[in-house]
Short mmCIF file of C-alpha atoms and ligand atoms in Angstrom, two decimals:
data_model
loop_
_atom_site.label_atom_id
_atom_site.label_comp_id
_atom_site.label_asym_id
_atom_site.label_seq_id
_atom_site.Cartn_x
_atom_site.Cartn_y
_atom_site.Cartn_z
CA UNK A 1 68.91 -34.23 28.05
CA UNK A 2 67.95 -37.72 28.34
CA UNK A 3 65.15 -39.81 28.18
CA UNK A 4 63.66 -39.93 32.12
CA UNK A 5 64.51 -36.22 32.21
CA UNK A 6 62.47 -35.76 29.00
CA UNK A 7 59.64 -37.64 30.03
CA UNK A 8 59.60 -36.21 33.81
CA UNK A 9 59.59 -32.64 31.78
CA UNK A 10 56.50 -33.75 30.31
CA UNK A 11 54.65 -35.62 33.13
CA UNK A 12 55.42 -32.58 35.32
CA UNK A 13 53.97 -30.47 32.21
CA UNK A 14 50.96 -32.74 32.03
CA UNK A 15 50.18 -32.51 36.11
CA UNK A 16 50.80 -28.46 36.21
CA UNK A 17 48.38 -27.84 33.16
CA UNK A 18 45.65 -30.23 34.13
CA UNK A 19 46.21 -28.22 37.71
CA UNK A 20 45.37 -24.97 36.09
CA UNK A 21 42.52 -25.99 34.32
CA UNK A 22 40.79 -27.16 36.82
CA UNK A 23 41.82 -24.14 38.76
CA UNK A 24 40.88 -21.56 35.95
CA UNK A 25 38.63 -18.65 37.13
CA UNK A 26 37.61 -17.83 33.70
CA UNK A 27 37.25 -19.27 30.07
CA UNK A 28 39.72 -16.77 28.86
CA UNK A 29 42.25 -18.15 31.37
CA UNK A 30 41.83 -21.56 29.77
CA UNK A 31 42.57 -20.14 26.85
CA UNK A 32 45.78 -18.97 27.36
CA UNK A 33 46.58 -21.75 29.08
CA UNK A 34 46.28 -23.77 25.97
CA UNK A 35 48.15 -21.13 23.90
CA UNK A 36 50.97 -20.98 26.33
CA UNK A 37 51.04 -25.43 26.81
CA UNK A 38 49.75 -26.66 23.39
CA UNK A 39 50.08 -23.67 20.83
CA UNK A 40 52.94 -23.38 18.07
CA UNK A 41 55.16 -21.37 20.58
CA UNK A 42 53.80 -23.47 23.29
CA UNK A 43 55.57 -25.42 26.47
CA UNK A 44 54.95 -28.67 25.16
CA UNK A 45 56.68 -27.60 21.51
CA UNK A 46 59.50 -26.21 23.60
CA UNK A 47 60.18 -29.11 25.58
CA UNK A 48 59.85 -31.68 22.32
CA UNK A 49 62.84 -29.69 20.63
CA UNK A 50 64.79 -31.67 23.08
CA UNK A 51 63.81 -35.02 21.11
CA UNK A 52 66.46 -34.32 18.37
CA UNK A 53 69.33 -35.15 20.95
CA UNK A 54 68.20 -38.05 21.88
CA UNK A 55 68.65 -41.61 20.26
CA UNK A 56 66.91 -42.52 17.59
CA UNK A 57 65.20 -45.91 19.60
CA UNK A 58 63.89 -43.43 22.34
CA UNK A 59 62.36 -40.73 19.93
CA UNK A 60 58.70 -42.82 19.33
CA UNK A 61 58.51 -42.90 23.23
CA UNK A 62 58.70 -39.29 24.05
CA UNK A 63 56.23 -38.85 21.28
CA UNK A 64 54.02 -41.19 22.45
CA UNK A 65 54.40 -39.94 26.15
CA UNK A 66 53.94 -36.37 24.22
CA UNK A 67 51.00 -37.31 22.75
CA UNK A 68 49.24 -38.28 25.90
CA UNK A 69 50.72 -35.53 27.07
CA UNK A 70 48.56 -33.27 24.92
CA UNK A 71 45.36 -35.67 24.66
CA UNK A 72 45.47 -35.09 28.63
CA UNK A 73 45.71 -31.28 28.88
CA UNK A 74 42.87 -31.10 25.45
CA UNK A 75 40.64 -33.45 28.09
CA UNK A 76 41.18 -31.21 31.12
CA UNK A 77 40.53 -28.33 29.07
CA UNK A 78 37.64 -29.24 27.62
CA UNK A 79 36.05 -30.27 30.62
CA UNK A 80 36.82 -26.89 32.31
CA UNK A 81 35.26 -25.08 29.58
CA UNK A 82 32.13 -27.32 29.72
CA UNK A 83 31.52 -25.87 33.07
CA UNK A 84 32.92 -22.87 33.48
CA UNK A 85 31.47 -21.82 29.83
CA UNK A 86 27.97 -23.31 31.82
CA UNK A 87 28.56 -20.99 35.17
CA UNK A 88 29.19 -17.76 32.52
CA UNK A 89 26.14 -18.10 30.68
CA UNK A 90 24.19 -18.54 33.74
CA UNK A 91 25.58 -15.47 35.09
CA UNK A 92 25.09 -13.52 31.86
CA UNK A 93 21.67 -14.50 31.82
CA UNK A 94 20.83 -13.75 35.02
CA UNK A 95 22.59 -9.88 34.93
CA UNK A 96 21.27 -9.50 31.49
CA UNK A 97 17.44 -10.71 31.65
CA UNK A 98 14.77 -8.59 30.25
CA UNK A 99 11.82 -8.36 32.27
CA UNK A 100 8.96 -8.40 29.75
CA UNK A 101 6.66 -7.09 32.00
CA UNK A 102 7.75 -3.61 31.28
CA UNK A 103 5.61 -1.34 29.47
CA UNK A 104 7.04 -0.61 25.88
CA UNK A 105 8.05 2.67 24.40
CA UNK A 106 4.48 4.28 22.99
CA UNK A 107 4.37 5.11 19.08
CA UNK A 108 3.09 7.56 18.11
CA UNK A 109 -0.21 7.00 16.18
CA UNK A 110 -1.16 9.13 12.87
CA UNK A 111 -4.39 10.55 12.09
CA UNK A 112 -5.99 11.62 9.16
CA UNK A 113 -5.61 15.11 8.60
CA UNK A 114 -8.73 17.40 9.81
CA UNK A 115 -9.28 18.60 5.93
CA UNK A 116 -8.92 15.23 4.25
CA UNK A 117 -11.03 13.67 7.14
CA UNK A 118 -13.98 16.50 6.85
CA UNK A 119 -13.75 15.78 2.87
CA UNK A 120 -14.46 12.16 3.47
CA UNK A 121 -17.23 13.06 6.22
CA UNK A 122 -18.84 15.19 3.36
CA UNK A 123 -18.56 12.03 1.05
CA UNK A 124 -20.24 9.80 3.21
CA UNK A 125 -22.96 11.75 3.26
CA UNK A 126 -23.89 12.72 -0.40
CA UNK A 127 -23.00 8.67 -0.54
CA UNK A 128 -25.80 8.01 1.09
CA UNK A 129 -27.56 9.60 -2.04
CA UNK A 130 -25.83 7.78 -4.49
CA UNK A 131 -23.25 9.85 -5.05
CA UNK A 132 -19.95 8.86 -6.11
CA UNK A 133 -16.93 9.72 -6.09
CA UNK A 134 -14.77 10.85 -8.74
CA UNK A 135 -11.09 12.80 -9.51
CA UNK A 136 -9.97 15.46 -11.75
CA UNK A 137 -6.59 16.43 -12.69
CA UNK A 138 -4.68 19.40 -10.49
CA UNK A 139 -3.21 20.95 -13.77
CA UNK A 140 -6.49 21.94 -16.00
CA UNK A 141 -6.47 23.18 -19.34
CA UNK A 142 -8.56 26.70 -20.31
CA UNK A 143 -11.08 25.42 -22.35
CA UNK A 144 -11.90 22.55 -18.93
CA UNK A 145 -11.58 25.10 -16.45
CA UNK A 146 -13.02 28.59 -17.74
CA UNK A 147 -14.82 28.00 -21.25
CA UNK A 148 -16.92 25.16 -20.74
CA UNK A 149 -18.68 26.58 -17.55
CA UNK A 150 -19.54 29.58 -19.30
CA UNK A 151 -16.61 31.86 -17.99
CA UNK A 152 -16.26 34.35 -20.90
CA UNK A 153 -12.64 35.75 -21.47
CA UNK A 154 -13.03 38.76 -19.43
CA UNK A 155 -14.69 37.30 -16.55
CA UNK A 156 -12.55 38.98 -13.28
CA UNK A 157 -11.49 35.32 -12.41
CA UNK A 158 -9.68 35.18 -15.13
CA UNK A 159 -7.15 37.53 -14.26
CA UNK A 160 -3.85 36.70 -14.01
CA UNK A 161 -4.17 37.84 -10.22
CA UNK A 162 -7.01 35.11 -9.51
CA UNK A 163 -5.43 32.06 -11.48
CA UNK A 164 -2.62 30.50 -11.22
CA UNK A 165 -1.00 29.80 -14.57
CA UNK A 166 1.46 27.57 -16.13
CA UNK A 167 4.21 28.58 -18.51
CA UNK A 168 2.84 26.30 -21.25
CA UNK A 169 0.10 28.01 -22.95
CA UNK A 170 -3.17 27.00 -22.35
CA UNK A 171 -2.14 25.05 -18.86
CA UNK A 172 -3.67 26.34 -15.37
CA UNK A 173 -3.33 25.18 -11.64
CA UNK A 174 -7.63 24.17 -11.69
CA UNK A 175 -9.05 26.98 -9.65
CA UNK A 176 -12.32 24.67 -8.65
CA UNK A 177 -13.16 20.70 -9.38
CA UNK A 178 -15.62 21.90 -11.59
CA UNK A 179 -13.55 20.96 -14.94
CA UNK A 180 -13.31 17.39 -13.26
CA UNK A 181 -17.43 17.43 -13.68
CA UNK A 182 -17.07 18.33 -17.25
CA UNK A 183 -14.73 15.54 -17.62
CA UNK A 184 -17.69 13.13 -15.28
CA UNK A 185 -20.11 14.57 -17.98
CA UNK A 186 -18.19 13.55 -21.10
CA UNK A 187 -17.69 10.16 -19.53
CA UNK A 188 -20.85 9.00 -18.32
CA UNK A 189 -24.83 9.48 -19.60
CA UNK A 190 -27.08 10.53 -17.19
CA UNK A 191 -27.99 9.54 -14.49
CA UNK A 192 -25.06 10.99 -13.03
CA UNK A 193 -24.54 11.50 -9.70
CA UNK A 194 -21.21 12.90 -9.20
CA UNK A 195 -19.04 13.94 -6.22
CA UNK A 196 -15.64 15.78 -6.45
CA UNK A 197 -13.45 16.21 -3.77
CA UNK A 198 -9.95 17.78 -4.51
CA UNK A 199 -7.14 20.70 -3.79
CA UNK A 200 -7.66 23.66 -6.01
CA UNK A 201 -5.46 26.35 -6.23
CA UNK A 202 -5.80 30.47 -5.91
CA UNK A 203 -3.45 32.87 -6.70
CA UNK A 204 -4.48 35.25 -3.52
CA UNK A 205 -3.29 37.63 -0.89
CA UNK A 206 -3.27 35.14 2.02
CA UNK A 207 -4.81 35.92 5.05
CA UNK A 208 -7.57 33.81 8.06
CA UNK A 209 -9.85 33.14 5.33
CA UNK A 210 -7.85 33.15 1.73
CA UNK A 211 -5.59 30.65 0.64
CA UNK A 212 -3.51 29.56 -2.01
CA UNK A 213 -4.27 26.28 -2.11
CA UNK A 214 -8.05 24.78 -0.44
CA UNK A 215 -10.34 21.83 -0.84
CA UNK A 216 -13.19 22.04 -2.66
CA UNK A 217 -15.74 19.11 -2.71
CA UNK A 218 -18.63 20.01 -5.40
CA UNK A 219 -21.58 17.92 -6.36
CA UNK A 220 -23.31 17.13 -9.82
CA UNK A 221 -26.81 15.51 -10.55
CA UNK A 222 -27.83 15.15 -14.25
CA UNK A 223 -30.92 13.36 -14.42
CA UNK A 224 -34.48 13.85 -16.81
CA UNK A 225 -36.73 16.39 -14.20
CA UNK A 226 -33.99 16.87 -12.18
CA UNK A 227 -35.23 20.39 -10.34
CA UNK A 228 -34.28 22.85 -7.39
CA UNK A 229 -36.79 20.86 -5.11
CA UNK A 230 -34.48 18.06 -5.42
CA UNK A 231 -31.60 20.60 -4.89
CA UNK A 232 -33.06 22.46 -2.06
CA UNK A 233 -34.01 18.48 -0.39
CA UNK A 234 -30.73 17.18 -0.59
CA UNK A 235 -28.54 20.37 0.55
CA UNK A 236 -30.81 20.56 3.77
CA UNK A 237 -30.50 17.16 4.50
CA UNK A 238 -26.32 17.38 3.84
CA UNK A 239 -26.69 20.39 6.53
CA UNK A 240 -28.49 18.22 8.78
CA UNK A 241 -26.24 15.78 8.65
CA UNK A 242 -22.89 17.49 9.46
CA UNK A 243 -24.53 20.33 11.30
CA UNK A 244 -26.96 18.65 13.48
CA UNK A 245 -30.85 18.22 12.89
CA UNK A 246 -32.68 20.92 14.55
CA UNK A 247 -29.74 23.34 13.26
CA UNK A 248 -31.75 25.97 10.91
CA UNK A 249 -30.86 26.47 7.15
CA UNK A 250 -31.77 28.97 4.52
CA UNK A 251 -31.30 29.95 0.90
CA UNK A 252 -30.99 32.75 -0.62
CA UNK A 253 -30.31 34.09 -4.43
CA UNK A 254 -26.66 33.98 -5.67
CA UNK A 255 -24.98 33.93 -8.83
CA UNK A 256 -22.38 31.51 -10.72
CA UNK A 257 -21.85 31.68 -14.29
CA UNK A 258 -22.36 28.14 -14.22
CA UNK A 259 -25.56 28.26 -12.90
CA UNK A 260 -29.38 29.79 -13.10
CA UNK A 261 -30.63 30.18 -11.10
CA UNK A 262 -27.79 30.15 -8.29
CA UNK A 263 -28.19 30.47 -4.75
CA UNK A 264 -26.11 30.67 -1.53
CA UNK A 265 -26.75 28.26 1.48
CA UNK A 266 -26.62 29.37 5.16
CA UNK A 267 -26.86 27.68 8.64
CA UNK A 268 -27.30 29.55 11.40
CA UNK A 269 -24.54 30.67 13.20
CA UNK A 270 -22.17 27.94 14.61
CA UNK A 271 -21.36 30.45 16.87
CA UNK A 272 -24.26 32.79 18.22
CA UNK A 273 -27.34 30.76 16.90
CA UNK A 274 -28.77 33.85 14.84
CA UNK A 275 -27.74 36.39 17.88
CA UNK A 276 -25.50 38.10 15.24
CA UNK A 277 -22.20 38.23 16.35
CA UNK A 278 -19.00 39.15 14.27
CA UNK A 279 -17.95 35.09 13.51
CA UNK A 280 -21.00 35.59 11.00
CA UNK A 281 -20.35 39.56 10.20
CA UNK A 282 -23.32 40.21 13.02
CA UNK A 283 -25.65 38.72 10.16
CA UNK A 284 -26.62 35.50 12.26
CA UNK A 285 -26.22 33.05 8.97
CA UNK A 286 -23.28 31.32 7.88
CA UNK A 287 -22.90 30.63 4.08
CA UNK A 288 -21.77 26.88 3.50
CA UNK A 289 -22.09 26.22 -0.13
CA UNK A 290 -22.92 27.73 -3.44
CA UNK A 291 -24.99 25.34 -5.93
CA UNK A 292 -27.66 26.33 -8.70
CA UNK A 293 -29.18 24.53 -11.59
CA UNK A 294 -26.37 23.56 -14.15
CA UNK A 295 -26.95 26.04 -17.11
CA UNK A 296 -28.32 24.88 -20.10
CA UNK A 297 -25.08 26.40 -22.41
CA UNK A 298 -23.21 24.18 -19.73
CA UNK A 299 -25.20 21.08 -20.21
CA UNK A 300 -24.63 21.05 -23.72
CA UNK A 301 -20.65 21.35 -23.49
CA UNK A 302 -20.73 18.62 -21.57
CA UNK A 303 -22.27 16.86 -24.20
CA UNK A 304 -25.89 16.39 -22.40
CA UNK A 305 -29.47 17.75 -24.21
CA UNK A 306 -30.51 20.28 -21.62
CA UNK A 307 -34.14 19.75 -23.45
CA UNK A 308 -33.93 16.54 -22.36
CA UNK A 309 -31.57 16.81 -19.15
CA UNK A 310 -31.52 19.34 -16.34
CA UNK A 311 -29.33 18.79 -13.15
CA UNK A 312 -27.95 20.65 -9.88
CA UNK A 313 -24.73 20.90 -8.87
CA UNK A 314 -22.80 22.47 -5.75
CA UNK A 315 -19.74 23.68 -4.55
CA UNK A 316 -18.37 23.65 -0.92
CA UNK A 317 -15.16 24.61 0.72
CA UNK A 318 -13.58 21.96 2.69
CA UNK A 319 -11.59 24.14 5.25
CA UNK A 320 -14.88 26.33 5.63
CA UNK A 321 -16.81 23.42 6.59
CA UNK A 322 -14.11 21.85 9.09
CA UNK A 323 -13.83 25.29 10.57
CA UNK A 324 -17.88 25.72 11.11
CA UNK A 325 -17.26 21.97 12.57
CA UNK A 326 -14.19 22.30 14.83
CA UNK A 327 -14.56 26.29 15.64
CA UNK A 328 -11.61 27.14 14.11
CA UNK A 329 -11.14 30.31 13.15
CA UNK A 330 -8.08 30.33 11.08
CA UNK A 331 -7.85 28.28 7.80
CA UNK A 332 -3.76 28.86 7.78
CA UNK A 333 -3.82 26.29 11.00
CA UNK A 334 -4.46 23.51 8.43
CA UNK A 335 -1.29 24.33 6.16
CA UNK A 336 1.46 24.95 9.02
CA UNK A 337 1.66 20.76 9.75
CA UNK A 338 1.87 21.48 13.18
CA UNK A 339 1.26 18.78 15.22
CA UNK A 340 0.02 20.39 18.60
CA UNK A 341 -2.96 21.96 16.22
CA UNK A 342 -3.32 18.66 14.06
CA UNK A 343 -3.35 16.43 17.08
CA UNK A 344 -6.59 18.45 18.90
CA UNK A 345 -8.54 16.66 16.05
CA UNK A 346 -7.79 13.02 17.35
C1 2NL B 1 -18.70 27.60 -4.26
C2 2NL B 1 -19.73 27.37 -5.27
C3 2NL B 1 -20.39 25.94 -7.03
C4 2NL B 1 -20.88 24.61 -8.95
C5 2NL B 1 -20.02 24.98 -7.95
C6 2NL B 1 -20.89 23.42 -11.10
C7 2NL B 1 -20.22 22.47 -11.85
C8 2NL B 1 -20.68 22.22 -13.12
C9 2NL B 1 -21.76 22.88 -13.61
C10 2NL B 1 -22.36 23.78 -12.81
CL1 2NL B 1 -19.87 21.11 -14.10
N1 2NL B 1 -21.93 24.04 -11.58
N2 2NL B 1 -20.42 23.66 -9.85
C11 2NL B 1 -22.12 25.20 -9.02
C12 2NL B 1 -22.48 26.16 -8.11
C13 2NL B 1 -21.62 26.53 -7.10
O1 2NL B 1 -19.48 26.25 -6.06
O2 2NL B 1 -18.74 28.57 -3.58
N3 2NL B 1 -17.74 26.72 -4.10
C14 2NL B 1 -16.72 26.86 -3.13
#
């Protein structure tokens, strides 16, 4: 191999790769072209092994005619990629466009569960009486739960079939929020104007209207002359509130350890408006609450002088109150987290 046949090789090279760039249908056809003219194992490598047999004068030429050679093809390449690369990304762009204007995927929203939300209802109301709102502890001791509101030892609630106790001595699941107003009473002088909202815990044969676990939001007023006209004011305005004004309310005697004198609070049926049907055992009333004025013996464990002191205080269930509220006539709905009954309440 000689010199003209060397440099022919490479001019013919030159004119066949420039050719097929500018001929390429694709960026990945330009490059293998450049893997197959200017790569290790390329044409142009192949056809420069020739330079060792020639003589030594002629070797710079072929280089030099090499090197053009390759700055040529690099050119034609480059400028075939610059607008092929262009015509690919407009295609891509316009197969792959989004069109914005479609509507999105919905999420789906939470809500507040019907209990916690009928809890907070309850609060706003008693807040617009200055009460506030405090928190107790789920796991009560004795003394909090039973002995300081005047449950004696043999007192049927606490059985071991009522409470729910823990396997260190003294320890309890609290069975009301009441302990959590001994705790408000230790805490604070009077006035006090308390409100506790919280889960309490039964141990009981489950069924519509008995659960293991409930809400209970109770109420506490300590204040010097504090009386049941107070009481019976604020309770009718609460049912009022919740229940509508022209909806008729009651009380009638009850009795809480806690409290004396105790009563029990009715509405009129949610349900039959007094025509006595069996939603309130063909009565015509609905209890809501139990309340009474706080006992003297319990005054003074909370460290308050009942000859100085006297308060009220209350006790609602939560699920018994959503359930007058929503018509619902099984309190089980609220545990099962079932979305189709959860969602109604949106
Ligand atoms: C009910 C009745 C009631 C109370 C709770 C109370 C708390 C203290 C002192 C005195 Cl610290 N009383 N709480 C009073 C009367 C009734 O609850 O049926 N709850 C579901």
């Amino acid at each position: 191999m000689d010199l003209d046949e060397l440099s022919s090789n490479l001019q013919a090279l030159r004119e066949r790769a420039v050719g097929a760039a500018a001929s390429a249908p694709d960026t990945g056809a330009l490059d293998e072209l450049e893997v197959g003219v200017l790569g290790k194992k390329g044409e142009l490598t192949a056809i420069l092994r020739g330079i060792g047999a020639l003589p030594a004068e002629d070797r710079p030429k072929v280089g030099g005619i090499a090197n053009q050679v390759r700055a040529a093809v690099e050119t034609a390449l480059g400028t075939a990629r610059q607008s092929l690369g262009g015509a690919e990304l407009q295609a891509r762009l316009a197969e792959e466009t989004v069109d914005v204007t479609t509507p999105g995927r919905p999420i789906r929203r939470g809500s507040l569960h019907p209990i916690v939300e009928t809890a907070r209802e309850i609060a706003d109301v008693f807040a617009q009486f200055g009460f506030v709102v405090y928190e107790g502890p789920e796991i009560e001791d004795d003394v909090t739960n039973f002995q300081m509101l005047n449950i004696p030892p043999d007192h049927p609630a606490r059985d071991l079939w009522d409470t729910l106790y823990l396997d260190v001595e003294g320890r309890l699941l609290r069975t009301h929020t009441s302990p959590g107003q001994i705790r408000v009473m230790h805490q604070e002088r009077p006035p006090i104007r308390a409100l506790l909202p919280g889960r309490c815990f039964r141990y009981e044969a489950v069924d519509a209207s008995h659960a293991s676990e409930f809400f209970q939001v109770e109420g506490l007023m300590i204040d010097e002359g504090t009386s049941m006209a107070d009481l019976k004011g604020l309770l009718d305005q609460f049912a009022h509130a919740m229940f509508g004004e022209d909806r008729p309310t009651r009380f009638r005697p009850g009795y809480y350890p806690f409290t004396e004198p105790s009563v029990a609070f009715d509405i009129l049926c949610v349900i039959c408006n007094g025509e006595k049907c069996p939603a309130c055992s063909r009565t015509g009333w609905m209890t809501i609450l139990g309340a009474g004025m706080v006992h003297p013996v319990v005054l003074r464990y909370g460290g308050i002088d009942p000859e100085r002191f006297q308060g009220f205080a209350f006790g609602m269930g939560v699920e018994r109150i959503a359930n007058l509220r929503h018509h619902v006539v099984d309190l089980r709905a609220y545990m099962e987290d079932d979305l189709r009954f959860l969602g109604a309440f949106r």
